[in-house]
Structure formats: structure tokens, C-alpha cells
PDB file of N, CA and C in Angstrom:
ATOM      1  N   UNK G 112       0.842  -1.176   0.000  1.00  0.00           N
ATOM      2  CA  UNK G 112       0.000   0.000   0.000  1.00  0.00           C
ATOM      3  C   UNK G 112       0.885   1.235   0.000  1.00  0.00           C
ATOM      4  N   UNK G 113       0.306   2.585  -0.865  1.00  0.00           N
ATOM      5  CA  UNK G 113       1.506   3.409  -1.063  1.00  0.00           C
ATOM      6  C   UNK G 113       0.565   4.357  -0.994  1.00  0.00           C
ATOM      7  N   UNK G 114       0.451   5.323  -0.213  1.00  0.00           N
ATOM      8  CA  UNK G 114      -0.299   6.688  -0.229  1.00  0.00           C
ATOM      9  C   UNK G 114       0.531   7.544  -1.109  1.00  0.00           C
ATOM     10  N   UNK G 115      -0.930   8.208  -2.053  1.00  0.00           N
ATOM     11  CA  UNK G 115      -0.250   9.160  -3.218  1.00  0.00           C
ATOM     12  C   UNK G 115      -0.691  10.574  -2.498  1.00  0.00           C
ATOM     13  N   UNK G 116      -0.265  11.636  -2.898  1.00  0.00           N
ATOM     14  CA  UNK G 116      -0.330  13.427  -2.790  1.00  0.00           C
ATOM     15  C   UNK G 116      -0.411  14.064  -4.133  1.00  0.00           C
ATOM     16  N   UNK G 117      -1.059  15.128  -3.762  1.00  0.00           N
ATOM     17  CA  UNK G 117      -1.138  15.916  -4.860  1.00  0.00           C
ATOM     18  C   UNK G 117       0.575  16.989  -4.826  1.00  0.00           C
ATOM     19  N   UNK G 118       0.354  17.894  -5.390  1.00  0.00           N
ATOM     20  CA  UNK G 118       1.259  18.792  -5.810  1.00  0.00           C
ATOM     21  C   UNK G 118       1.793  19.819  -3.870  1.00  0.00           C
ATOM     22  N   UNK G 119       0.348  19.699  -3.449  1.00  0.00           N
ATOM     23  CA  UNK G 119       0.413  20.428  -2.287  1.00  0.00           C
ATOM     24  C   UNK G 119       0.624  19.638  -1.140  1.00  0.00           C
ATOM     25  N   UNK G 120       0.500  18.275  -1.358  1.00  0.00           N
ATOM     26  CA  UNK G 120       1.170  17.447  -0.489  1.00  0.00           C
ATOM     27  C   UNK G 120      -0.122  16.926   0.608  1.00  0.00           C
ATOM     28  N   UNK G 121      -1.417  17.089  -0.392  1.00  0.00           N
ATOM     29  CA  UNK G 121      -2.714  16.578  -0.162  1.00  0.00           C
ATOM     30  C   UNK G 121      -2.748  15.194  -0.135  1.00  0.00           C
ATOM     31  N   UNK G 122      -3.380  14.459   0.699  1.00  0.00           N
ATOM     32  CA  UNK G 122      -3.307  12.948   0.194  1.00  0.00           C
ATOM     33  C   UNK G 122      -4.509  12.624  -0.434  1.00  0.00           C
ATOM     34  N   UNK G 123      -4.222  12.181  -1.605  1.00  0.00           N
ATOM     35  CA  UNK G 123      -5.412  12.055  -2.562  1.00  0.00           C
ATOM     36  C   UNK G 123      -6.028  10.344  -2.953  1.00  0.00           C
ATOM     37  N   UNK G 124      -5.027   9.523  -2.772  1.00  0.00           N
ATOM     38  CA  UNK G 124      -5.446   8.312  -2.976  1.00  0.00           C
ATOM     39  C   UNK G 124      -4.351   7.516  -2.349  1.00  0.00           C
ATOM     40  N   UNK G 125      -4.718   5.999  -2.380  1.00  0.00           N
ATOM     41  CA  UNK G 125      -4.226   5.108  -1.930  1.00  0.00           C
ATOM     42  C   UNK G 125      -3.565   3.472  -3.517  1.00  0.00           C
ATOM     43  N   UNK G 126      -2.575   3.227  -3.395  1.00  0.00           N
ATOM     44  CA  UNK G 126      -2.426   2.758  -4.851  1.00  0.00           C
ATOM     45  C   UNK G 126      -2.145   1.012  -3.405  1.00  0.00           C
ATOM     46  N   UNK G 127      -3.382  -0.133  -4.335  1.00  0.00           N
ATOM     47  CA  UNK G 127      -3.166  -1.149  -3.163  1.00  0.00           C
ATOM     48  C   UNK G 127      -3.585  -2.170  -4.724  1.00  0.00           C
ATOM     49  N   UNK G 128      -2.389  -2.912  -4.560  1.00  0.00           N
ATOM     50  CA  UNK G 128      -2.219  -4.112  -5.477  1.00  0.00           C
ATOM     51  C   UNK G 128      -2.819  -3.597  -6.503  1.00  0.00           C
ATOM     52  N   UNK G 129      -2.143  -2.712  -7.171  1.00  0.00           N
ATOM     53  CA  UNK G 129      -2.927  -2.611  -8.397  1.00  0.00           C
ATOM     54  C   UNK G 129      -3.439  -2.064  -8.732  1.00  0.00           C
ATOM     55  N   UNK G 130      -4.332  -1.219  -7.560  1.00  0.00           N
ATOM     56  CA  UNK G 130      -5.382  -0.453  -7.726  1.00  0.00           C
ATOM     57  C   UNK G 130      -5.505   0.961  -7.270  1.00  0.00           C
ATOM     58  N   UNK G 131      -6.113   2.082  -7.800  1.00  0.00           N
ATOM     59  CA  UNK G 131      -5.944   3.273  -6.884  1.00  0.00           C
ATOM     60  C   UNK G 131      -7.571   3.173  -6.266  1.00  0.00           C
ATOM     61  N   UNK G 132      -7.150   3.526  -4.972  1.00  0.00           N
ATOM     62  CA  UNK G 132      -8.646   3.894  -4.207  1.00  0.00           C
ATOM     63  C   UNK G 132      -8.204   5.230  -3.434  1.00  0.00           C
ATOM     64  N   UNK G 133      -9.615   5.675  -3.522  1.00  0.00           N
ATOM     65  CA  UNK G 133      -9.795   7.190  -2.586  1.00  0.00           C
ATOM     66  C   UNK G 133      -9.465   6.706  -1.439  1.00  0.00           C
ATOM     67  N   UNK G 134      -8.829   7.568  -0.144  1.00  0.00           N
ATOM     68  CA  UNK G 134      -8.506   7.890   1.369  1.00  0.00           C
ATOM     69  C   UNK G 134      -9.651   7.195   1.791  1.00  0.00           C
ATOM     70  N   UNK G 135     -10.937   7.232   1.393  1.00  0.00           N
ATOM     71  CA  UNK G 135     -12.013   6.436   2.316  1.00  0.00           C
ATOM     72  C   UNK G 135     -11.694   4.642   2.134  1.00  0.00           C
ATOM     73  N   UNK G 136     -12.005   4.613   0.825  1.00  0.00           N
ATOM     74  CA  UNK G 136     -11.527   3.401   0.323  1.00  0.00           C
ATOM     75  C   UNK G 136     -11.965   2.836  -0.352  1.00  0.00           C
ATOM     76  N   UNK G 137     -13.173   3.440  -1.619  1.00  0.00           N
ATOM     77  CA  UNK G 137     -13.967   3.100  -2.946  1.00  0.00           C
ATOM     78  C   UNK G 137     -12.644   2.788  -4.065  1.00  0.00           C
ATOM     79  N   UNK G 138     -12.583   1.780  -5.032  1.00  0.00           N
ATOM     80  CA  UNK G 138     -12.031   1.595  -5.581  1.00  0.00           C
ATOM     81  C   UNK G 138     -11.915   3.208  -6.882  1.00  0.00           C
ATOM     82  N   UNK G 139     -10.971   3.752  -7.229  1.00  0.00           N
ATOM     83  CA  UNK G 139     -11.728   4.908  -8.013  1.00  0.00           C
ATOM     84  C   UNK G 139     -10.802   4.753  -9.243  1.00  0.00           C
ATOM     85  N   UNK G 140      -9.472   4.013  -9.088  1.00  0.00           N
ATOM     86  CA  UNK G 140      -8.754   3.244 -10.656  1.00  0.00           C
ATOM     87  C   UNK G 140      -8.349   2.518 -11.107  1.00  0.00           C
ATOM     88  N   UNK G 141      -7.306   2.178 -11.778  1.00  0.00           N
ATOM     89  CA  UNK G 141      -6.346   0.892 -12.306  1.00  0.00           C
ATOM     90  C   UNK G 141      -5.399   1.531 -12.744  1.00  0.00           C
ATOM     91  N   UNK G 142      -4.174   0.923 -12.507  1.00  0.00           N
ATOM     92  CA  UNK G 142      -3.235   1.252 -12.543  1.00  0.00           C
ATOM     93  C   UNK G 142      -2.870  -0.168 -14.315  1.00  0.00           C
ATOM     94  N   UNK G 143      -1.793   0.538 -14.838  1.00  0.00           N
ATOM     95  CA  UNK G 143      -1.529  -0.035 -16.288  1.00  0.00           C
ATOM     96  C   UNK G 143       0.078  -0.089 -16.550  1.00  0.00           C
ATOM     97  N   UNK G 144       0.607  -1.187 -15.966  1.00  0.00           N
ATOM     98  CA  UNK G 144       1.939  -1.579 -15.660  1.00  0.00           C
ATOM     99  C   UNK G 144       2.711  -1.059 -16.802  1.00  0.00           C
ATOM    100  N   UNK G 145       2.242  -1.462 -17.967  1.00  0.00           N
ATOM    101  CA  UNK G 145       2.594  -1.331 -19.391  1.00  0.00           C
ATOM    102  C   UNK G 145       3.025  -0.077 -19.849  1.00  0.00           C
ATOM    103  N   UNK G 146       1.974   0.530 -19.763  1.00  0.00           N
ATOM    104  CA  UNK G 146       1.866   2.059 -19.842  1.00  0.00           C
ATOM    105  C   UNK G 146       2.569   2.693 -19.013  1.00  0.00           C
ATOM    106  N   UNK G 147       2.817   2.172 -17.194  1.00  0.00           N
ATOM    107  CA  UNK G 147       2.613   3.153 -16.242  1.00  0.00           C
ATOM    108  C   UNK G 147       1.970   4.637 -15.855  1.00  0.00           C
ATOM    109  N   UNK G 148       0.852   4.439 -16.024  1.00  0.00           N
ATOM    110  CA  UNK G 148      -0.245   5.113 -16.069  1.00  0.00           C
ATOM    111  C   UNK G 148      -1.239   4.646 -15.095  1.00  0.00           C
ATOM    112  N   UNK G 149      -2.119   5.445 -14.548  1.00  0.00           N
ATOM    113  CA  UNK G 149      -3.563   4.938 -13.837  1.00  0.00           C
ATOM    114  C   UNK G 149      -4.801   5.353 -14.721  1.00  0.00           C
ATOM    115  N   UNK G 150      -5.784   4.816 -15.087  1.00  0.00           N
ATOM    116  CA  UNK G 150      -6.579   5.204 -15.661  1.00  0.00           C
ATOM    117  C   UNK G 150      -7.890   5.271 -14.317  1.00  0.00           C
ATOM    118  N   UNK G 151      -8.873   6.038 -15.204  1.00  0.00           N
ATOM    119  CA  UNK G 151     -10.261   6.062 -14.239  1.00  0.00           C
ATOM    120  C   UNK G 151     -11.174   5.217 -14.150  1.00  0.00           C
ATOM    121  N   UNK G 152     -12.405   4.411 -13.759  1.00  0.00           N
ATOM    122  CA  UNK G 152     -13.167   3.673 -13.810  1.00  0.00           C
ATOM    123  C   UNK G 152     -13.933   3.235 -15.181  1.00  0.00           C
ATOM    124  N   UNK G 153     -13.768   4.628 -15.618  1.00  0.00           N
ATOM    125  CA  UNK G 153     -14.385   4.490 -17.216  1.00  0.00           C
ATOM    126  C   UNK G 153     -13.178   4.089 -18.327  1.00  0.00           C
ATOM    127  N   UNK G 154     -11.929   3.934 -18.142  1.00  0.00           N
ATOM    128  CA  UNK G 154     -11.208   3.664 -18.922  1.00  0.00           C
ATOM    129  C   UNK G 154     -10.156   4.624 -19.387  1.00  0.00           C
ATOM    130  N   UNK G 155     -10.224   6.073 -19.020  1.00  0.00           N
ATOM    131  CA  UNK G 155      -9.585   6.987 -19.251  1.00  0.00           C
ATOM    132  C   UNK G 155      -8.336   7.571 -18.355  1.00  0.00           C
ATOM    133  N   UNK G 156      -6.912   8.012 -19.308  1.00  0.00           N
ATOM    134  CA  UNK G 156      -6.041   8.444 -18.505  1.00  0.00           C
ATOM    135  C   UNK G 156      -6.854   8.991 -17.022  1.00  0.00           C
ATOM    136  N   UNK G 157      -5.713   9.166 -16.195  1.00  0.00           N
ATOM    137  CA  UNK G 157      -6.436   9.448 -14.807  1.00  0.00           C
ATOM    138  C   UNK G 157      -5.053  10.472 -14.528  1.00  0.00           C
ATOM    139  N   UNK G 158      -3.798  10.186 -14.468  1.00  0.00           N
ATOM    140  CA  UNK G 158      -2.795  10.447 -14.096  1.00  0.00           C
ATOM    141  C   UNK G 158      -1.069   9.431 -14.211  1.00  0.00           C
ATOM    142  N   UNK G 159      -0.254  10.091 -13.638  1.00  0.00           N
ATOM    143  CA  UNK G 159       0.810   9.144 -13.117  1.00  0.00           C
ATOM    144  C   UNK G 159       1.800   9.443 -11.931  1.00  0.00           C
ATOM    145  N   UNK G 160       2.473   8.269 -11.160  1.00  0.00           N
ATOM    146  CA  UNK G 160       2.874   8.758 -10.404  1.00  0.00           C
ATOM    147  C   UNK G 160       4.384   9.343 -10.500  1.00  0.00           C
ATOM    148  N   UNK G 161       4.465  10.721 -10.344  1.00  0.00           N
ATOM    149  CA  UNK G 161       6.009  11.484 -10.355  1.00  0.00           C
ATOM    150  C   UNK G 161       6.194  11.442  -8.970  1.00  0.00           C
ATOM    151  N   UNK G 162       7.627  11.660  -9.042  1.00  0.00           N
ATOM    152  CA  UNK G 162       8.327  12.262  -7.390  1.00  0.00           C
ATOM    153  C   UNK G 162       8.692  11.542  -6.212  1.00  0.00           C
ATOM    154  N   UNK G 163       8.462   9.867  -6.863  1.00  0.00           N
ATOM    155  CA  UNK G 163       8.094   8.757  -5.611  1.00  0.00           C
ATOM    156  C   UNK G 163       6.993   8.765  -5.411  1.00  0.00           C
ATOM    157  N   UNK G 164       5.900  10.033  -5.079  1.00  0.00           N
ATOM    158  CA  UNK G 164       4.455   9.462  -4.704  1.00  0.00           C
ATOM    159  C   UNK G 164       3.583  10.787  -4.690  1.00  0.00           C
ATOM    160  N   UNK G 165       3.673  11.126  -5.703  1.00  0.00           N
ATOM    161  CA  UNK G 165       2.829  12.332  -6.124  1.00  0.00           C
ATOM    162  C   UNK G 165       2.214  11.609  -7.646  1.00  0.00           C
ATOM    163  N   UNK G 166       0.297  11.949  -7.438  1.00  0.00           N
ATOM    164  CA  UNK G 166      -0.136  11.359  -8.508  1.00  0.00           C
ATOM    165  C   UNK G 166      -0.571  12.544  -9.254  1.00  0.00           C
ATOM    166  N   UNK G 167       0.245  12.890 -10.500  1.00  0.00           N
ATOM    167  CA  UNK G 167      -0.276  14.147 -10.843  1.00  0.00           C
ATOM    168  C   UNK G 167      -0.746  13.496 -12.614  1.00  0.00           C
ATOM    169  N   UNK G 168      -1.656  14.685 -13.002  1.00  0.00           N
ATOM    170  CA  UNK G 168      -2.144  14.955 -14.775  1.00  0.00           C
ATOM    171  C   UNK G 168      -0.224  15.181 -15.597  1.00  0.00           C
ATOM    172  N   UNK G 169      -0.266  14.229 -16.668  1.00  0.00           N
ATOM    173  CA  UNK G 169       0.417  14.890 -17.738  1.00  0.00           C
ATOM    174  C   UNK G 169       0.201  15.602 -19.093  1.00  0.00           C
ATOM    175  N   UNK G 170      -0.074  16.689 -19.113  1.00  0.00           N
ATOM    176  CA  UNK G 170      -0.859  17.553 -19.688  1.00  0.00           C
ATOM    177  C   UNK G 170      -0.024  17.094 -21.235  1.00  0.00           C
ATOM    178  N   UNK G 171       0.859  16.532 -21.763  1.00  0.00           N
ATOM    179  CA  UNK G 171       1.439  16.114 -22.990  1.00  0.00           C
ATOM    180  C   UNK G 171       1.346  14.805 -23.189  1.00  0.00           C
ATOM    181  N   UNK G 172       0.517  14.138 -22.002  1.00  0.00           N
ATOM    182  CA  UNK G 172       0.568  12.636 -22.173  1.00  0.00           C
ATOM    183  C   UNK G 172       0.124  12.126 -23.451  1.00  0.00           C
ATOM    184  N   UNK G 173       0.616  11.184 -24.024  1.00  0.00           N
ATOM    185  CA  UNK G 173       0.128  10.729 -25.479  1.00  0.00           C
ATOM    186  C   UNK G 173      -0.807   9.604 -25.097  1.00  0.00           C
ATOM    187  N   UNK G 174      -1.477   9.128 -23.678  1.00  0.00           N
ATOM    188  CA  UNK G 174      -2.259   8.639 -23.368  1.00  0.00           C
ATOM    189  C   UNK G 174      -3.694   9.245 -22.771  1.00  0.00           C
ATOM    190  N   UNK G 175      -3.980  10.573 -22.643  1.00  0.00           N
ATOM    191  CA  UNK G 175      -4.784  11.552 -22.568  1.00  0.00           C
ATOM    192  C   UNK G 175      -6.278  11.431 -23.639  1.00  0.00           C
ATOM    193  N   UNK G 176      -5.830  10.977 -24.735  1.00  0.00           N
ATOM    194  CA  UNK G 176      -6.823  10.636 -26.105  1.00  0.00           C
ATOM    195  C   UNK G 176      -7.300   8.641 -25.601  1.00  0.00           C
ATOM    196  N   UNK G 177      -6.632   8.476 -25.143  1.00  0.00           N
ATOM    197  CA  UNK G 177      -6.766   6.901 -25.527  1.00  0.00           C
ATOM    198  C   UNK G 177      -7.736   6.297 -24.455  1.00  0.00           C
ATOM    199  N   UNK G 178      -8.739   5.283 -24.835  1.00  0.00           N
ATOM    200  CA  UNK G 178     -10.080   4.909 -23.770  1.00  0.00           C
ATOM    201  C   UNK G 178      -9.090   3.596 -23.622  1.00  0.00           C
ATOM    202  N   UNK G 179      -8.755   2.641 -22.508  1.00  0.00           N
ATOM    203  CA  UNK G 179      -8.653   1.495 -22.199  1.00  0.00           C
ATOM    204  C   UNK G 179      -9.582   0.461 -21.766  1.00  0.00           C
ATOM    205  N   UNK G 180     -10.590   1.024 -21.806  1.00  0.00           N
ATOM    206  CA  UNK G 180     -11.824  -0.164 -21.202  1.00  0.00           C
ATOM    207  C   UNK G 180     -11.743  -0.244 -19.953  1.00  0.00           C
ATOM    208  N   UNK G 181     -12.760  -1.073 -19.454  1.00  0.00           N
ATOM    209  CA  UNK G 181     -13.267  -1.243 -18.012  1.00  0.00           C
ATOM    210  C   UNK G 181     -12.812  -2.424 -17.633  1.00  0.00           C
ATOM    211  N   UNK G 182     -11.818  -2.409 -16.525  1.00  0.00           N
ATOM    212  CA  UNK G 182     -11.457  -2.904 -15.392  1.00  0.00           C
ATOM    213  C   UNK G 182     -12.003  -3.342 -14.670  1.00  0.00           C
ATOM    214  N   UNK G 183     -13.255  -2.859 -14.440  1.00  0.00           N
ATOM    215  CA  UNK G 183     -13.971  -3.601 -12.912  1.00  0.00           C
ATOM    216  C   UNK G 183     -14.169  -2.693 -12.331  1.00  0.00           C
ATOM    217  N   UNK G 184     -14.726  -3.055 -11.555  1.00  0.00           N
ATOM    218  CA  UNK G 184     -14.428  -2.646  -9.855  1.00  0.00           C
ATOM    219  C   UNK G 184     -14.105  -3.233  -8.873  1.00  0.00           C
ATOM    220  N   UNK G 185     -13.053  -3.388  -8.172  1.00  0.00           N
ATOM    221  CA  UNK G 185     -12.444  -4.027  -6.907  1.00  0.00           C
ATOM    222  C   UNK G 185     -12.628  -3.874  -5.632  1.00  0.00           C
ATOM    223  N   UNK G 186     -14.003  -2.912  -5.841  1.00  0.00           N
ATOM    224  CA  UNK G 186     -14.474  -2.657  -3.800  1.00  0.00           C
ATOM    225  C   UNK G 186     -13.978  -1.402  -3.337  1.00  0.00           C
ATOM    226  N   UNK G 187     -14.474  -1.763  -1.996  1.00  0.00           N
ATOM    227  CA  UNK G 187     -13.491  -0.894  -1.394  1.00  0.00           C
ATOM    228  C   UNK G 187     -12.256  -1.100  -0.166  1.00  0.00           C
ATOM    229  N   UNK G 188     -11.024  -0.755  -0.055  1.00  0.00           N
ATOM    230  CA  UNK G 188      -9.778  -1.362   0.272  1.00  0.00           C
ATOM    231  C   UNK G 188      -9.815  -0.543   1.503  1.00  0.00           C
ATOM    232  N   UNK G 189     -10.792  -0.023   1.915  1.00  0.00           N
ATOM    233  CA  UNK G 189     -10.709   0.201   3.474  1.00  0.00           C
ATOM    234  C   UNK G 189     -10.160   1.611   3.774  1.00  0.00           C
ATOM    235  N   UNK G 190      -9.994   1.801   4.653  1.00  0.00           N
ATOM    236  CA  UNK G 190      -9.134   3.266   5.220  1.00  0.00           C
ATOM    237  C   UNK G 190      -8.058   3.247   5.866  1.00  0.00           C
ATOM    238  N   UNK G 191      -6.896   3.393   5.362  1.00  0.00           N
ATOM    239  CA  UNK G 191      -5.550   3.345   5.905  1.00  0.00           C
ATOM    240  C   UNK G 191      -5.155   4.722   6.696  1.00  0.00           C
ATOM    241  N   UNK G 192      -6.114   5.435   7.229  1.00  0.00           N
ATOM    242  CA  UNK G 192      -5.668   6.185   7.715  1.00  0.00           C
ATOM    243  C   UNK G 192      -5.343   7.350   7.450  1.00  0.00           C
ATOM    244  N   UNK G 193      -5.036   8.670   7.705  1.00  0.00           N
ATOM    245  CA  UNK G 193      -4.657   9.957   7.073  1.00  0.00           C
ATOM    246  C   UNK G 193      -2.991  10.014   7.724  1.00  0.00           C
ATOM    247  N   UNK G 194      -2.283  10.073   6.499  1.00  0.00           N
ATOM    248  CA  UNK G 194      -1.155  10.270   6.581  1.00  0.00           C
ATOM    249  C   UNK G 194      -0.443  11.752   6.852  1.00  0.00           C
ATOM    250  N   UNK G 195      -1.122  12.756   6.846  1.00  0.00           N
ATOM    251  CA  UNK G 195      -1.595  13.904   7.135  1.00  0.00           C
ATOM    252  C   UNK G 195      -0.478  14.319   5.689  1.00  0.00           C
ATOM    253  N   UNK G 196      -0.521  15.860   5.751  1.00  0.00           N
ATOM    254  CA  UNK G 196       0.333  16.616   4.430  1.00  0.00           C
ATOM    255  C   UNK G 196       1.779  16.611   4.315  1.00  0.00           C
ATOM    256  N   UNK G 197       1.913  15.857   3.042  1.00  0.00           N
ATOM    257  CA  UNK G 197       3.262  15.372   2.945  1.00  0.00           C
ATOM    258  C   UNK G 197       4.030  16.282   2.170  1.00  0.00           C
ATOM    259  N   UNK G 198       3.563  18.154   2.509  1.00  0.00           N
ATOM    260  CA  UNK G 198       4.698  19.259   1.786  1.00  0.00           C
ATOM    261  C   UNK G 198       4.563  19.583   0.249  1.00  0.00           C
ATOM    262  N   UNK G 199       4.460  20.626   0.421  1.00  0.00           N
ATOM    263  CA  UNK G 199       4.317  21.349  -0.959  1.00  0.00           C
ATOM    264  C   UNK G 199       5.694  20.827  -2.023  1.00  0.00           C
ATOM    265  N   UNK G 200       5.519  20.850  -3.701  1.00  0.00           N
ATOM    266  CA  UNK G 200       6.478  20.229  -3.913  1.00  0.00           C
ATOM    267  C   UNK G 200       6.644  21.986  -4.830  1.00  0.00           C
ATOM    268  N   UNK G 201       5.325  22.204  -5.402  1.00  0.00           N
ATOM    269  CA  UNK G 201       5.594  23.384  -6.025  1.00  0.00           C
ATOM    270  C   UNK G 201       4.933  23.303  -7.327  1.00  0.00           C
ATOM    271  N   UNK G 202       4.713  23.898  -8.372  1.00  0.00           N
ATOM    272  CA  UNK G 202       4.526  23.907  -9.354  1.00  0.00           C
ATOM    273  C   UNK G 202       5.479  22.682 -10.495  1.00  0.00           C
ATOM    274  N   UNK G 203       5.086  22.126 -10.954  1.00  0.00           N
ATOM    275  CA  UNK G 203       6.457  20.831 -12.054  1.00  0.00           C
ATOM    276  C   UNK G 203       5.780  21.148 -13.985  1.00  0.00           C
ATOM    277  N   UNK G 204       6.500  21.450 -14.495  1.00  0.00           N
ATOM    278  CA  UNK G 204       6.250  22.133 -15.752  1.00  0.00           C
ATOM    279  C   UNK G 204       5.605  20.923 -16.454  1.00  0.00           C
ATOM    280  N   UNK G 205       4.653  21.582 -17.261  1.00  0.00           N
ATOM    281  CA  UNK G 205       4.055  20.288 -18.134  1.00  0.00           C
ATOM    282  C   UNK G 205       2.856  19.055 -16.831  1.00  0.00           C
ATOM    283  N   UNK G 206       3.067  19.537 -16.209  1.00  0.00           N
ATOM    284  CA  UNK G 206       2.095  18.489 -15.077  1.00  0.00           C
ATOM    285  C   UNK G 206       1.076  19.221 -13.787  1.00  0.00           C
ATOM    286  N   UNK G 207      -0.062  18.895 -13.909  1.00  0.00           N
ATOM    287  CA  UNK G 207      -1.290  19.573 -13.362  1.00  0.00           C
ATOM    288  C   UNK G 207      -1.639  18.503 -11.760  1.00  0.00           C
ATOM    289  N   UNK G 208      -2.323  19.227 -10.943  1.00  0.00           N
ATOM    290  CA  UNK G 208      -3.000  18.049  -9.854  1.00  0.00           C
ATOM    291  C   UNK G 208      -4.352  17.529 -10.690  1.00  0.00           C
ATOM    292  N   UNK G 209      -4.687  16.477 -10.420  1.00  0.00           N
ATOM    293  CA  UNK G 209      -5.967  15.719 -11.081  1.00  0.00           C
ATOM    294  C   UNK G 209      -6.835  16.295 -10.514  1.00  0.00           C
ATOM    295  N   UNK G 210      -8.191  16.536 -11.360  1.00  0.00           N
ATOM    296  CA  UNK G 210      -9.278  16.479 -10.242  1.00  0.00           C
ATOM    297  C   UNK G 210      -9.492  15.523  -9.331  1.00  0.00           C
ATOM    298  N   UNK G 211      -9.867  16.065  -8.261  1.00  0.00           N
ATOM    299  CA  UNK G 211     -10.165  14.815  -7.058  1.00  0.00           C
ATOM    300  C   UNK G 211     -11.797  14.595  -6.831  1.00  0.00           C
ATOM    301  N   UNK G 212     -12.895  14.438  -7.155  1.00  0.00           N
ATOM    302  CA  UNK G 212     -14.324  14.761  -6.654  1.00  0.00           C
ATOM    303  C   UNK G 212     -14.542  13.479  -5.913  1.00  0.00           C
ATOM    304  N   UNK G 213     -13.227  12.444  -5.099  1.00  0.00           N
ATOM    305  CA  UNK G 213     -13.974  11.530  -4.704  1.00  0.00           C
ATOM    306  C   UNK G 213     -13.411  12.340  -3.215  1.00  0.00           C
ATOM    307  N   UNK G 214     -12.760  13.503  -3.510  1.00  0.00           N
ATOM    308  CA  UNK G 214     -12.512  13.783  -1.874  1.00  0.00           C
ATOM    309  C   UNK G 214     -13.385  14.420  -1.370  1.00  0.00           C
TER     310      UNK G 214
END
């Protein structure tokens, strides 16, 4: 289990075998070994992880256009807790924070 952050050092999800789930613990992606990429429930880029563990948008991603299909859904993986704010990293060129609406 690897808690991800946003840019501001928000904790935004949880990446557990595979999978990204929201801080509560709804399954909310899939992660795509291949690619290294996470996509969203519907099949669409979602993000990736930079920095060791910041899950941010790549606004040049050449995976941004591309649908991967549906994964499933894997539940929900529980609540690991609030790791509280893991520090501003700053602005990183070419890369955005994701929307979050499962927070």
C-alpha cells in the first residue's frame, strides 16, 4: 500500500495491489503496468505517479486521447488512515494536480 499526494502534499489516494482507491476506500482506478499510467473507472487516462508518490495529470501525455476499457471494480480497500500533508512540492512544468471529486 503506497499513499499518493497531490502537488500540495494533499493525500489524494491510496495505490493497493494494483489499484488506486480514494482515502475512504472506494475503488476509483487501475493502474496499467505497461503504460505506467492509472486510468479512471471508465477507462480513461487518470494520471501518473512522479516524485516517488505524487499522482499528478500529464498535460502532454500521449495517453490523454486513448479509452482502455473497463477494469472492474475491486471494492473498497478500506481506510488506511490519514497520513496527514506530505509538503508542498511546487509547481512541475508540463504536469497539473488531477481532479479529485472523490474527496
Amino acid at each position: 500500500m503506497e499513499f499518493l499526494f497531490n502537488s500540495r502534499g494533499q493525500h489524494i489516494a491510496n495505490f493497493v495491489n494494483g489499484q488506486l482507491h480514494s482515502p475512504r476506500g472506494p475503488n476509483i482506478g487501475h493502474f496499467l503496468e505497461a503504460q505506467n499510467i492509472f486510468i479512471d473507472m471508465h477507462g480513461r487516462y487518470l494520471g501518473e505517479k512522479i516524485m516517488k508518490n505524487r499522482l499528478m495529470l500529464n498535460k502532454a501525455s500521449m495517453h490523454r486521447g486513448v479509452n482502455y476499457g473497463n477494469y472492474g471494480n475491486y471494492g473498497n480497500a478500506g481506510n488506511y488512515g490519514n497520513p496527514g500533508n506530505y509538503g508542498s512540492i511546487g509547481s512541475i512544468a508540463g504536469y497539473q494536480d488531477i481532479p479529485t471529486p472523490w474527496l
